[in-house]
mmCIF file of C-alpha atoms in Angstrom:
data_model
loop_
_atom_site.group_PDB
_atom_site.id
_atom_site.type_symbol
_atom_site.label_atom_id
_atom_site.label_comp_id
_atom_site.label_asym_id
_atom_site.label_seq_id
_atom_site.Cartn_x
_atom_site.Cartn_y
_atom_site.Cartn_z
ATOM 1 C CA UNK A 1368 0.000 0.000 0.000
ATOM 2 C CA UNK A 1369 1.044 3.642 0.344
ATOM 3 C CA UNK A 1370 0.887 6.677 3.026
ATOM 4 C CA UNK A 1371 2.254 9.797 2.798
ATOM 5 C CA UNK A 1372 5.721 11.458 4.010
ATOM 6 C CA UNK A 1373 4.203 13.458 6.575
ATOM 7 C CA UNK A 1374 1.362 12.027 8.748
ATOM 8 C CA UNK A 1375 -0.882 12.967 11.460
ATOM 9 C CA UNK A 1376 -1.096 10.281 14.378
ATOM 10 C CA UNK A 1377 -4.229 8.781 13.228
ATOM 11 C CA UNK A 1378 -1.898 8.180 9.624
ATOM 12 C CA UNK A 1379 -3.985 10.403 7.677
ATOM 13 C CA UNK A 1380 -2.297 12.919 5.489
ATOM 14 C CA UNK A 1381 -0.730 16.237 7.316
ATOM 15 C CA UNK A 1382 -2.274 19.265 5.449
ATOM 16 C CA UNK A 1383 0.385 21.824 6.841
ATOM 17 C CA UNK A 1384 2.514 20.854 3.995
ATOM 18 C CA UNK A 1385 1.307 21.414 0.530
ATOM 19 C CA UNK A 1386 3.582 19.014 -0.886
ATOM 20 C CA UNK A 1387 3.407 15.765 0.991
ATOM 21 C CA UNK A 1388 3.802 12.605 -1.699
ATOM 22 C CA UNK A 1389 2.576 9.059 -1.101
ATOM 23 C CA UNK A 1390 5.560 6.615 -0.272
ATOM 24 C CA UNK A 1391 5.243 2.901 -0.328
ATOM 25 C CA UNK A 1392 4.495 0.854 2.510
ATOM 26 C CA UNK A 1393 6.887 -2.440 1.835
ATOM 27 C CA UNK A 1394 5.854 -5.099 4.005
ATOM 28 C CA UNK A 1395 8.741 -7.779 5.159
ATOM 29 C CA UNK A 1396 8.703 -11.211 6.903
ATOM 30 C CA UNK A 1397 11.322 -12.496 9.511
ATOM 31 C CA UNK A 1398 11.970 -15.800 9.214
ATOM 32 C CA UNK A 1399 14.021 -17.693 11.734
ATOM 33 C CA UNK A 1400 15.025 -21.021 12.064
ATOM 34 C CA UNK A 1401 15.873 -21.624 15.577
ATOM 35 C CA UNK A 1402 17.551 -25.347 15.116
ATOM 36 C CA UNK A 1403 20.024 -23.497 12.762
ATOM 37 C CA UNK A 1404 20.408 -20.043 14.530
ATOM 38 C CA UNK A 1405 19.567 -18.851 11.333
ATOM 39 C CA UNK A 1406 17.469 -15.365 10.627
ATOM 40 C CA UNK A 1407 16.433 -13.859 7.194
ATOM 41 C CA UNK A 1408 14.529 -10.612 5.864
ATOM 42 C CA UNK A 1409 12.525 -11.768 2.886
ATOM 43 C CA UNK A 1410 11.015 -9.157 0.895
ATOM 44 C CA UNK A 1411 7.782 -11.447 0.102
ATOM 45 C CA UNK A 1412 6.069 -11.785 3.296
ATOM 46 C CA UNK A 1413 3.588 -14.555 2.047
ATOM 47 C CA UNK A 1414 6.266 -16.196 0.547
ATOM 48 C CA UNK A 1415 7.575 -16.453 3.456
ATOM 49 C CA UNK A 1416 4.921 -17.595 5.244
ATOM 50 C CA UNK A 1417 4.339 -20.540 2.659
ATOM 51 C CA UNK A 1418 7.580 -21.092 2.672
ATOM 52 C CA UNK A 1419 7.588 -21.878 6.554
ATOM 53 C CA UNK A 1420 4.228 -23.930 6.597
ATOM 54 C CA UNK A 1421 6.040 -26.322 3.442
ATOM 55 C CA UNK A 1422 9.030 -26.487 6.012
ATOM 56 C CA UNK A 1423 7.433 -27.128 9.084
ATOM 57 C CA UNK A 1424 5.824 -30.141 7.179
ATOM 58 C CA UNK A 1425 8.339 -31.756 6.080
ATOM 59 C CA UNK A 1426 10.124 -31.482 9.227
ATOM 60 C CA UNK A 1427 6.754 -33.189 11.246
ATOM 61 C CA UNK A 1428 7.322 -35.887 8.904
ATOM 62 C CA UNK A 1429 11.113 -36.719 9.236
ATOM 63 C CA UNK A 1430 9.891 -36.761 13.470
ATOM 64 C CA UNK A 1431 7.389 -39.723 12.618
ATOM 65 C CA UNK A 1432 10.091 -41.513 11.758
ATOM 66 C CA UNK A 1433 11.513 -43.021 14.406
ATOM 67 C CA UNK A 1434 15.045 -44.898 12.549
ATOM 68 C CA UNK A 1435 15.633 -41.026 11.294
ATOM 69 C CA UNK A 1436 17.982 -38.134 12.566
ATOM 70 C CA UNK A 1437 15.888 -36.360 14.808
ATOM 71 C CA UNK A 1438 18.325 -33.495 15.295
ATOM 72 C CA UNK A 1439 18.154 -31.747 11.908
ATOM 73 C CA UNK A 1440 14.829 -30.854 9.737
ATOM 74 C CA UNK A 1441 16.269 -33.150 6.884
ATOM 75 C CA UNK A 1442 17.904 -36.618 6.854
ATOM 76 C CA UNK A 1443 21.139 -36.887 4.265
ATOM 77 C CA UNK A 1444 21.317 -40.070 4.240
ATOM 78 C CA UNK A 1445 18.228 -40.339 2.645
ATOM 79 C CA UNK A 1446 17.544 -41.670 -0.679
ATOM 80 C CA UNK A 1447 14.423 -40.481 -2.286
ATOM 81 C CA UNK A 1448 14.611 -36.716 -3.746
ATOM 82 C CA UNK A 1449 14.156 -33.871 -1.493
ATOM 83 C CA UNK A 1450 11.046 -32.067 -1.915
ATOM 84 C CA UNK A 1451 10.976 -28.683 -3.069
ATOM 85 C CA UNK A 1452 10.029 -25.310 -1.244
ATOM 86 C CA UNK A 1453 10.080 -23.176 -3.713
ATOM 87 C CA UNK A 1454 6.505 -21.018 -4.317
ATOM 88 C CA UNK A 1455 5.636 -20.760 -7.785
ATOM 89 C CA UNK A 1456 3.985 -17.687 -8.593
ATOM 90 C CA UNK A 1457 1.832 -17.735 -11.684
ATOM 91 C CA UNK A 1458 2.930 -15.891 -14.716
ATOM 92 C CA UNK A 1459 1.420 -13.495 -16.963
ATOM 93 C CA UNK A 1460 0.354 -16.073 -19.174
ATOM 94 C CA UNK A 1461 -1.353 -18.392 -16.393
ATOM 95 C CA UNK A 1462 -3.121 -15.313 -15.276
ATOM 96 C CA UNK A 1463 -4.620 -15.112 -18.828
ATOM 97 C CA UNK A 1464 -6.073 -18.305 -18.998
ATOM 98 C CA UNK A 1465 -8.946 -17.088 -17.565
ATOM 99 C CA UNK A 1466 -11.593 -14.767 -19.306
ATOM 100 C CA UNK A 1467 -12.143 -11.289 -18.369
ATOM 101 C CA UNK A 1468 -15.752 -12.500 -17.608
ATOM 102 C CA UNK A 1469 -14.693 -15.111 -15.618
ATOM 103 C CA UNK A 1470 -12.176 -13.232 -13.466
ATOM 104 C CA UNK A 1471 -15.330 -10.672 -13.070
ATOM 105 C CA UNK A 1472 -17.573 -13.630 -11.727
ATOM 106 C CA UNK A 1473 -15.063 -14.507 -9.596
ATOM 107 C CA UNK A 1474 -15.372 -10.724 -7.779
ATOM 108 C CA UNK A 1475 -17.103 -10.677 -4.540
ATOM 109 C CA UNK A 1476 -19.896 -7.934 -4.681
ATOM 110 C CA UNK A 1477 -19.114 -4.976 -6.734
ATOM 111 C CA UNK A 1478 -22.520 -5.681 -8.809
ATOM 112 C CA UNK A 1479 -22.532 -1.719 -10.243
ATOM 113 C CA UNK A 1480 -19.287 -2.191 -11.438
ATOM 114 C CA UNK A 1481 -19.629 -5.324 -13.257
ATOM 115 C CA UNK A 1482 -22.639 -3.839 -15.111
ATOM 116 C CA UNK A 1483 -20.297 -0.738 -15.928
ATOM 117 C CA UNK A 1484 -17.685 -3.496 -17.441
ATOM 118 C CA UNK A 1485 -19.915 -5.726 -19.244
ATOM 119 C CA UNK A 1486 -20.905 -2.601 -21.394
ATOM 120 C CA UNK A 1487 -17.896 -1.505 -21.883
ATOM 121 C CA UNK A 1488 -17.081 -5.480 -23.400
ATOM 122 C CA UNK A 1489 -20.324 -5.203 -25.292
ATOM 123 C CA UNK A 1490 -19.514 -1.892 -27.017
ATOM 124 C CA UNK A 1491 -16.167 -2.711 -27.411
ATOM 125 C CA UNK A 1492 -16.732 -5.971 -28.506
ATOM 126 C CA UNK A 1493 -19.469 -4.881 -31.441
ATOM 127 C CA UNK A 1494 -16.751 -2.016 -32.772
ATOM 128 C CA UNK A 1495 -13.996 -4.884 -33.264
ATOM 129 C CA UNK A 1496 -16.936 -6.635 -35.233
ATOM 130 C CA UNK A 1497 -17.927 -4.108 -37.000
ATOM 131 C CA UNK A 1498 -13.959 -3.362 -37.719
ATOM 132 C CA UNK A 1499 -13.546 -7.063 -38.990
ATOM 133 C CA UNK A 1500 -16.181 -6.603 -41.191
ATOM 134 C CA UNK A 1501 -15.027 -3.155 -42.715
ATOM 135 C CA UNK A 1502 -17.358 -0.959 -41.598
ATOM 136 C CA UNK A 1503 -17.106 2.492 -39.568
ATOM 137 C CA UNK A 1504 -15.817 2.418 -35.578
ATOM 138 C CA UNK A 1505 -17.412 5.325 -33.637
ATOM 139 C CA UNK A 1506 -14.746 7.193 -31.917
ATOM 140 C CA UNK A 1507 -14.864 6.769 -27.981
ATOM 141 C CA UNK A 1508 -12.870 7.228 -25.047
ATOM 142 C CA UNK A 1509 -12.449 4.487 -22.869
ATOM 143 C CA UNK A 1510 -10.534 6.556 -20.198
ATOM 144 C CA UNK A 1511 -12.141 5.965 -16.870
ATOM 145 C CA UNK A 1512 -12.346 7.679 -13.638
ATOM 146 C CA UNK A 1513 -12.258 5.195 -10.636
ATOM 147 C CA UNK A 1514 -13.865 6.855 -7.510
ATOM 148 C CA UNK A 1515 -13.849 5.137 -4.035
ATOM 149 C CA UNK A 1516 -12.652 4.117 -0.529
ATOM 150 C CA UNK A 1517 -9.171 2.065 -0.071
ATOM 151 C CA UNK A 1518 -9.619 -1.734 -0.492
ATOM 152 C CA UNK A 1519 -12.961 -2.108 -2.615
ATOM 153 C CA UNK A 1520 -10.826 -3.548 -5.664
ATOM 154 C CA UNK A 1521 -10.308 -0.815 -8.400
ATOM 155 C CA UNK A 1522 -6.647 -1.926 -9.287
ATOM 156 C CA UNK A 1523 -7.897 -5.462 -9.271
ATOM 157 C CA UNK A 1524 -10.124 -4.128 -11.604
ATOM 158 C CA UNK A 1525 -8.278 -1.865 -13.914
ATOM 159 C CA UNK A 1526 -6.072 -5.284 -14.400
ATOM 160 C CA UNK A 1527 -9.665 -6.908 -15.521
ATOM 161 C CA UNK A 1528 -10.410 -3.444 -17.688
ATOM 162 C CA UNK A 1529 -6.543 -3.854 -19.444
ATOM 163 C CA UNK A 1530 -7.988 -7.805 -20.010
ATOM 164 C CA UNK A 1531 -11.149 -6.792 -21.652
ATOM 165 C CA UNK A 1532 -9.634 -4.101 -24.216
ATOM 166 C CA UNK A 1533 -7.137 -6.850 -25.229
ATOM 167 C CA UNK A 1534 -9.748 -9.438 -26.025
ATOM 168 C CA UNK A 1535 -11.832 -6.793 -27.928
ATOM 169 C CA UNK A 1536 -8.638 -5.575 -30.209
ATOM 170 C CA UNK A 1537 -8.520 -2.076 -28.685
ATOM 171 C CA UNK A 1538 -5.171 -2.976 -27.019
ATOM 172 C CA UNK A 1539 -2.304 -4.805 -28.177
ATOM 173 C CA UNK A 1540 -0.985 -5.761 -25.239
ATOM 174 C CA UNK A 1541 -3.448 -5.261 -22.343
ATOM 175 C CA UNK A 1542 -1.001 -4.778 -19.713
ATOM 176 C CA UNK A 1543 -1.363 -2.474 -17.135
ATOM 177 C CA UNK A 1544 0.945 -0.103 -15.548
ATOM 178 C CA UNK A 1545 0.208 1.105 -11.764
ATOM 179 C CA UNK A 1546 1.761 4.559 -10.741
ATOM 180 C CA UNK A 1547 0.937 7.421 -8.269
ATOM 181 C CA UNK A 1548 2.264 11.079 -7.596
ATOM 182 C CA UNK A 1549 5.490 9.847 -6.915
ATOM 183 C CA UNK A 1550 5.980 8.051 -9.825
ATOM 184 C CA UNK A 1551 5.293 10.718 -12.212
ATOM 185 C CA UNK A 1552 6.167 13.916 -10.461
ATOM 186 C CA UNK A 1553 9.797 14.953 -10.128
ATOM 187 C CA UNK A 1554 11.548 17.049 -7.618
ATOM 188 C CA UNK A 1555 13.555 19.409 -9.778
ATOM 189 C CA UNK A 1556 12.276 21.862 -12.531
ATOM 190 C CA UNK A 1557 12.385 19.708 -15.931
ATOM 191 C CA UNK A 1558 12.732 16.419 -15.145
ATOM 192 C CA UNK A 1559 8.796 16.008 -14.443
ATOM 193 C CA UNK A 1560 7.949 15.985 -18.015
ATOM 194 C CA UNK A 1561 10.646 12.977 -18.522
ATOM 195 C CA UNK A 1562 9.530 11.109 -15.557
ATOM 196 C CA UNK A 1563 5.834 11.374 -16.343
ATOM 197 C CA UNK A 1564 6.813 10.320 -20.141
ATOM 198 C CA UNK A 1565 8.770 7.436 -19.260
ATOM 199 C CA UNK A 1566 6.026 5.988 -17.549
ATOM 200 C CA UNK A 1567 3.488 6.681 -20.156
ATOM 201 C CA UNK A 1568 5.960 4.856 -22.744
ATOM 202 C CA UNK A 1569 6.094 1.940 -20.629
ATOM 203 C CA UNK A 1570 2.247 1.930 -20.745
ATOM 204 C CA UNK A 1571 1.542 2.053 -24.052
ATOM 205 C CA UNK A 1572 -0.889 -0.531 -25.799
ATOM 206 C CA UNK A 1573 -1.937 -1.110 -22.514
ATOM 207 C CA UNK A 1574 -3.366 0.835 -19.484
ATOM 208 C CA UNK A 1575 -1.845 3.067 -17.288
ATOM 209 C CA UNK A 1576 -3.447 3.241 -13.477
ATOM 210 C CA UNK A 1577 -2.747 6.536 -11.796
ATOM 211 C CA UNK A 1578 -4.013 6.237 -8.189
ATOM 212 C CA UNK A 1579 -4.685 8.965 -5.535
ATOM 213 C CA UNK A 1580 -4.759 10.822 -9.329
ATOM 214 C CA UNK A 1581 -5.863 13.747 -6.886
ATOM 215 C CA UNK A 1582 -2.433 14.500 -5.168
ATOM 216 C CA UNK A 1583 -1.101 15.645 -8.382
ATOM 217 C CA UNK A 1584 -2.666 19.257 -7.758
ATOM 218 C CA UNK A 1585 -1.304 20.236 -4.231
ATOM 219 C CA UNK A 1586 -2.107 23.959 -4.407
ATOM 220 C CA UNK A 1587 1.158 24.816 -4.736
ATOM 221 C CA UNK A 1588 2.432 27.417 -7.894
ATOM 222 C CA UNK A 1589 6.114 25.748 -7.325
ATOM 223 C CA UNK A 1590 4.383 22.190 -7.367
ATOM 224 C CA UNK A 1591 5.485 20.536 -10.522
ATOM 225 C CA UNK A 1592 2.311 18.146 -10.756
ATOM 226 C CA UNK A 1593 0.701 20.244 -13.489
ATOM 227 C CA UNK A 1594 3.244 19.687 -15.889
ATOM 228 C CA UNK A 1595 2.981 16.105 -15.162
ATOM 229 C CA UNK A 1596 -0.672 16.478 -15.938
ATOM 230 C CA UNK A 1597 0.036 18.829 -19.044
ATOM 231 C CA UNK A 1598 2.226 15.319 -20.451
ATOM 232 C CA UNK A 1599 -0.058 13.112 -19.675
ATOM 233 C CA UNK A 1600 -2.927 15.190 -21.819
ATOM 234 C CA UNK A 1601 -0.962 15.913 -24.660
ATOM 235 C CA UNK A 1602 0.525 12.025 -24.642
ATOM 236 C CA UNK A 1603 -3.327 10.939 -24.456
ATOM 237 C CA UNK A 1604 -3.690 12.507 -27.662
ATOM 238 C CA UNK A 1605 -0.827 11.832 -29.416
ATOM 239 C CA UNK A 1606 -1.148 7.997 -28.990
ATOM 240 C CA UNK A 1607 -4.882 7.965 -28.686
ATOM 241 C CA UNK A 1608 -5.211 4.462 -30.054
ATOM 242 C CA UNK A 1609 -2.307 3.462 -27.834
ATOM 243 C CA UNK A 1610 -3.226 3.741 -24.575
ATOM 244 C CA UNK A 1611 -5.911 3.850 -21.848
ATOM 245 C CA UNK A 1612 -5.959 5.878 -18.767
ATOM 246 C CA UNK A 1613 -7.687 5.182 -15.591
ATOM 247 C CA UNK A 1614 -7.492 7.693 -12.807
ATOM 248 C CA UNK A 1615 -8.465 6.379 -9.149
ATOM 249 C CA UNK A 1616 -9.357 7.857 -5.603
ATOM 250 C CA UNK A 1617 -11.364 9.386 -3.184
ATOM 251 C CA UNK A 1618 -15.159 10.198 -4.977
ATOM 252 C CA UNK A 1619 -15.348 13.754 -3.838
ATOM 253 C CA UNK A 1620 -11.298 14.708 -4.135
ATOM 254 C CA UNK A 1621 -11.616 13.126 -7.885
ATOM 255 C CA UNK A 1622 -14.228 15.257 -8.401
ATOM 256 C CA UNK A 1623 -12.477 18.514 -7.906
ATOM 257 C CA UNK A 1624 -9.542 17.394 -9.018
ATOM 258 C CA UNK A 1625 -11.449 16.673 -12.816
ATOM 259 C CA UNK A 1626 -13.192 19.869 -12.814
ATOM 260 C CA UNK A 1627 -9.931 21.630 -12.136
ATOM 261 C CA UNK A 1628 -8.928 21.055 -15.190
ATOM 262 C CA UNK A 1629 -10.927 21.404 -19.037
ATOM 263 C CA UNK A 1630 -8.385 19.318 -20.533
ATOM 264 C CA UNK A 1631 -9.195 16.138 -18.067
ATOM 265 C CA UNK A 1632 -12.714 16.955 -18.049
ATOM 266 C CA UNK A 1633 -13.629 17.017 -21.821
ATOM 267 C CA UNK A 1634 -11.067 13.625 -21.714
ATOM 268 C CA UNK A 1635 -12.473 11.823 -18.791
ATOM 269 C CA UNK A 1636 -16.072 11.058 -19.019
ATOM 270 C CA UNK A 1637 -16.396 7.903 -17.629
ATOM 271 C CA UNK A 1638 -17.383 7.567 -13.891
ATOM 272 C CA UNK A 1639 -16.831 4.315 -12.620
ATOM 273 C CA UNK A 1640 -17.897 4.329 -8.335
ATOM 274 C CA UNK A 1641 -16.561 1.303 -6.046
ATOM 275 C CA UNK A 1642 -18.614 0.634 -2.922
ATOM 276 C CA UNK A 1643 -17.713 0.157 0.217
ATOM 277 C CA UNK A 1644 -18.290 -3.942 1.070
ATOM 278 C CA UNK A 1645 -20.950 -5.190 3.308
ATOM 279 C CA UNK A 1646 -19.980 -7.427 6.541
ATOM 280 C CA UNK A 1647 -21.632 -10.014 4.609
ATOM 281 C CA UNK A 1648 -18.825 -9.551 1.523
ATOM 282 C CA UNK A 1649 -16.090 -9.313 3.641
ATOM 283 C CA UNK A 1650 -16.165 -12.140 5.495
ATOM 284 C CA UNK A 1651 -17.156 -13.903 2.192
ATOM 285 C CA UNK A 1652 -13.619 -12.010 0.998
ATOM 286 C CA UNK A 1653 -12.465 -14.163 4.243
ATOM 287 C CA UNK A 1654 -13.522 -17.111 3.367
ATOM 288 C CA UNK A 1655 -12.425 -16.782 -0.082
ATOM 289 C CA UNK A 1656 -8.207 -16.313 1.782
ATOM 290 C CA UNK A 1657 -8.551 -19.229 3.836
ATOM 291 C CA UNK A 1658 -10.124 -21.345 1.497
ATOM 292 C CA UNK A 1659 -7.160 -20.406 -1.475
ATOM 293 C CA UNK A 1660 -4.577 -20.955 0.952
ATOM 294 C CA UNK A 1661 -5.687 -24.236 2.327
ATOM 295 C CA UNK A 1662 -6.449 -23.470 5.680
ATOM 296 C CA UNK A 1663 -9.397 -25.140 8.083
ATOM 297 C CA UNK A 1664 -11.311 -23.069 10.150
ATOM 298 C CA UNK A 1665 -14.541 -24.294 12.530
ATOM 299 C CA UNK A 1666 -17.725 -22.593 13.454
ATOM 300 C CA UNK A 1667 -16.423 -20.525 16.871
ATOM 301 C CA UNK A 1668 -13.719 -19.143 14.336
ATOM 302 C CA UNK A 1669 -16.130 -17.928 11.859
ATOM 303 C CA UNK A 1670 -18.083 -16.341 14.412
ATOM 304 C CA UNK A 1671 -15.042 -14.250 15.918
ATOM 305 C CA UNK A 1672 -13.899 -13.619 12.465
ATOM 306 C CA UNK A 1673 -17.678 -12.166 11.714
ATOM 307 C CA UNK A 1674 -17.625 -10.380 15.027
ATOM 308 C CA UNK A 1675 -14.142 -8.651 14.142
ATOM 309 C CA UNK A 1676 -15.392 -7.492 11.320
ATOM 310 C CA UNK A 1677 -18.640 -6.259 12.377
ATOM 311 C CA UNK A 1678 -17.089 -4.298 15.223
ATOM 312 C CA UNK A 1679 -14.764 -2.551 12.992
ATOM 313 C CA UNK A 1680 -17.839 -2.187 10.202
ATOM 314 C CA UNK A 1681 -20.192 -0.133 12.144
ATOM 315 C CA UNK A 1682 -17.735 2.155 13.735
ATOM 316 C CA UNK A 1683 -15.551 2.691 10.037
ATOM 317 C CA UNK A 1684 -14.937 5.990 8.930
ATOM 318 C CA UNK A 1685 -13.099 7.495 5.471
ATOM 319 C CA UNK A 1686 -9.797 5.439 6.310
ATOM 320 C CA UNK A 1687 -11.614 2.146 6.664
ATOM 321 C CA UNK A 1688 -9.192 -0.404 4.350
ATOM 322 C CA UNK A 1689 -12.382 -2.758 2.890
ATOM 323 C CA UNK A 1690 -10.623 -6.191 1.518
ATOM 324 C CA UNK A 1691 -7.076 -4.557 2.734
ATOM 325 C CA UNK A 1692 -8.337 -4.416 6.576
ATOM 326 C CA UNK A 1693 -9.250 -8.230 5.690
ATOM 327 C CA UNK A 1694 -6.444 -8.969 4.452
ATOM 328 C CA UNK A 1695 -5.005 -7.754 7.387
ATOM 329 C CA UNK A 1696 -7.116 -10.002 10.100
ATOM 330 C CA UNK A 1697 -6.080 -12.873 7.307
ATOM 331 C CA UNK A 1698 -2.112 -12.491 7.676
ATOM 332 C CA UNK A 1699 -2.595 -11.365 11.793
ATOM 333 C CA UNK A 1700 -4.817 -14.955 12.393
ATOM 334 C CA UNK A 1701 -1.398 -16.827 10.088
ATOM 335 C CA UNK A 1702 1.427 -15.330 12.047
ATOM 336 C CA UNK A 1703 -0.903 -15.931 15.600
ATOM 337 C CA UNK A 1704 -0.855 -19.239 14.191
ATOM 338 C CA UNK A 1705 2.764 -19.516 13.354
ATOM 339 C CA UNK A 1706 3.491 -18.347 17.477
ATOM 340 C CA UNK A 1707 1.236 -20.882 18.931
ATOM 341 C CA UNK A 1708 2.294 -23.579 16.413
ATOM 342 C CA UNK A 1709 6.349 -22.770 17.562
ATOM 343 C CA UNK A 1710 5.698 -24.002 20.636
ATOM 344 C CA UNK A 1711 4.665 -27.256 19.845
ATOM 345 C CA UNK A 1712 7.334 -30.601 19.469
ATOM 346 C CA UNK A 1713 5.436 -32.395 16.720
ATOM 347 C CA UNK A 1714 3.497 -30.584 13.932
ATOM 348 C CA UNK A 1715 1.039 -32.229 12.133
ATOM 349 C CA UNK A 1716 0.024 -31.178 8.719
ATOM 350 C CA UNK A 1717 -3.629 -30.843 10.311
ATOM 351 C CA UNK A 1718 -2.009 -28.649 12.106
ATOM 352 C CA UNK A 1719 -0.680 -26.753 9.888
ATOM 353 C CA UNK A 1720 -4.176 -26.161 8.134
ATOM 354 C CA UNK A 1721 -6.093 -25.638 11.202
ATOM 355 C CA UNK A 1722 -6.807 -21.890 12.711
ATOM 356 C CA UNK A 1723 -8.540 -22.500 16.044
ATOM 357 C CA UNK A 1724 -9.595 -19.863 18.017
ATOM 358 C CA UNK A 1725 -6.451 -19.047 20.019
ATOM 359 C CA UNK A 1726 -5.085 -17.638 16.997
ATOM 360 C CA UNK A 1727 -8.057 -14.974 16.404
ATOM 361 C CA UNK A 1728 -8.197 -14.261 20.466
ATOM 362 C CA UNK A 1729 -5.463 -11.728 20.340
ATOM 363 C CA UNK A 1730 -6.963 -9.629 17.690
ATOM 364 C CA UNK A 1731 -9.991 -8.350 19.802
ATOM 365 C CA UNK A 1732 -7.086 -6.750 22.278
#
C-alpha cells in the first residue's frame, strides 16, 4: 500500500505541507530457524509464510520416523529426492487463462461495477466486429475515472479493464501499468515531463493506473504536478489508439480534481464508483483467503472472524481499508498461528491447516 511522508497520528495525510507525496508501505517477513540459529529478511512476506508452513511439514514428517535423525529438519542419508520449497507464482500467461468474464464472476460484490464493465465489453466488442467486417468504428474514449474508498478492488479491476480491451482488439498488449504522484512527479524543474513520459511509454498498448490521481494538484504554484498532468494530456492525444488511462481515488477529491482542469474533463467522461463492502462480503472475501490458501477453520472461528469485522464495520470511517483491513485479520490470524504452532514438538500437517480460536483471540485486544 502507500501513506504519505508526513502524517498525522491517526496516519492520515498532514495538510500543513502542501507538498506531501505518497511513499510505499513495503511489508517484510522475519523468518528464523531456531535449530540453525539462522534469521532472514525476505522481501515477500507470504512467501515467506508458505515457505515456513512447506518447512514445518516436512520437518513433522522426518519426526514420525523413528530410525531417522531427529536433530536436523532433513535426513542426508536419505535416498528419495528432497522435496521442493520453492513457491511458484503464476505468470502473466497463467493469469490469462482465464476470461475477463470469468475473473469478473469470480469478484465478490461490486454488482454496479460489473454492469459498468460488461458494457464496456459489449460496445467494445461490437466495434472490433464491425472493424472485422469493414465498416465504420465510432470514436470513444475508454478513459475511466475510478472513484472510491481504499480496499474495494479498483486496481484489481483496472487489471480486468486492461484484459477486456485486449480481447476486444482495442489494445495490443493489455497490460497495465500502476503509478501514483510519486511516480510521475519529479523534484527538480524539468525532469517532471521525462519522468511522467517514461512511464506513459512503458504503458503504451496497454493501461496506465494513476491512483490517488488527486495529489497531483497540491495547491502549490512551485508544485510541478501540473506539468505532469500537461504530459499526460498531450501524450493521451498523441497515442490515442495506444493507450488507456484510468485515474483512481477518493469520490469527492476526484471530483475537484477533474473539474480543475478542461483538458481532463472534456477527456475523462467515464465515472466508474466502487462501494464500500458489506460485513456479509467481507467475510465472504475471508472465506475466499482461507479457502485459497488451504487453511481449516470451525464454526467458533467464523463467528469471531464475523464479530471482528462487524465491530470494525459499524464504527468505520473514510480510512476504513475494505478487503485490505481483511487482508489484514487474514495475515494477523497466520502469524498468531505460526506463534502458537512454535511451541509445539510435533506438527502435524492438520495442524498446519487448522486456525482455532487461540489464533483470532489476540486480535480483539
Amino acid at each position: 500500500g502507500y501513506s504519505y511522508k508526513h502524517i498525522n497520528k491517526d496516519g492520515s495525510s498532514d495538510c500543513r505541507y502542501s507538498d506531501n507525496p505518497s511513499v510505499p508501505l513495503v511489508e517484510m517477513a522475519q523468518l528464523s530457524e531456531s535449530r540453525f540459529g539462522l534469521t532472514f529478511w525476505i522481501s515477500r512476506a507470504d512467501d515467506a509464510m508458505q515457505f515456513c508452513h512447506n518447512y514445518e511439514s516436512l520437518y513433522s514428517l522426518q519426526l514420525k520416523n523413528p530410525k531417522e535423525d531427529k536433530s536436523a529438519p532433513f535426513n542426508s542419508s536419505k535416498t528419495v529426492k528432497r522435496p521442493e520449497t520453492t513457491i511458484k507464482k503464476p505468470s502473466a500467461e497463467e493469469h490469462h487463462t482465464k476470461s475477463s468474464a470469468q475473473q469478473l464472476s469470480g469478484l465478490v460484490g461490486l454488482n454496479s461495477v460489473k454492469k459498468e464493465f460488461e458494457t464496456i465489453n459489449n460496445f467494445a466488442r461490437i466495434q472490433s466486429l464491425r472493424a472485422s467486417q469493414g465498416m465504420k468504428c465510432s470514436p470513444v474514449s475508454y478513459h475511466c475515472v475510478f472513484t472510491g474508498n481504499p480496499g474495494t478492488g479498483k486496481t484489481t479491476a483496472a487489471r480486468i479493464l486492461a484484459d477486456i480491451f485486449k480481447e476486444n482488439g482495442v489494445l495490443q498488449k493489455g497490460h497495465l501499468i500502476e503509478t501514483d504522484r510519486a511516480g510521475l512527479v519529479a523534484e527538480y524543474v524539468g525532469q517532471t515531463a521525462i519522468k511522467t513520459n517514461n512511464i506513459i511509454d512503458s504503458a503504451l498498448d496497454g493501461v496506465l493506473f494513476i491512483d490517488e490521481a488527486y495529489t497531483l494538484i497540491s495547491g502549490s504554484k512551485n508544485d510541478f504536478g501540473n506539468e505532469a498532468i500537461a504530459t499526460l494530456l498531450k501524450r493521451m492525444e498523441d497515442d490515442r489508439d495506444r493507450l488507456v488511462v484510468v485515474l483512481a481515488g477518493y469520490s469527492d477529491e476526484m471530483k475537484q480534481f477533474i473539474s480543475s482542469n478542461p483538458g481532463l474533463e472534456s477527456r475523462f467522461t467515464r465515472y466508474i464508483d466502487f462501494p464500500d463492502y458489506t460485513e456479509d462480503e467481507l467475510y465472504e472475501i475471508f472465506s475466499t483467503m482461507i479457502n485459497s490458501q488451504g487453511y481449516k477453520i470451525d464454526v467458533l472461528v467464523e463467528e469471531a472472524v464475523k464479530l471482528l469485522i462487524h465491530q470494525r464495520y459499524i464504527n468505520k470511517d473514510d480510512n476504513f481499508g475494505n478487503a485490505r483491513f481483511v487482508r489484514n485479520i487474514f495475515e494477523s490470524i497466520m502469524m498468531n498461528q505460526a506463534n502458537r504452532l512454535s511451541t509445539q514438538k510435533d506438527i502435524t500437517s492438520h495442524d498446519l491447516q487448522l486456525i482455532n480460536d487461540m489464533d483470532v483471540v489476540p486480535l480483539f485486544k
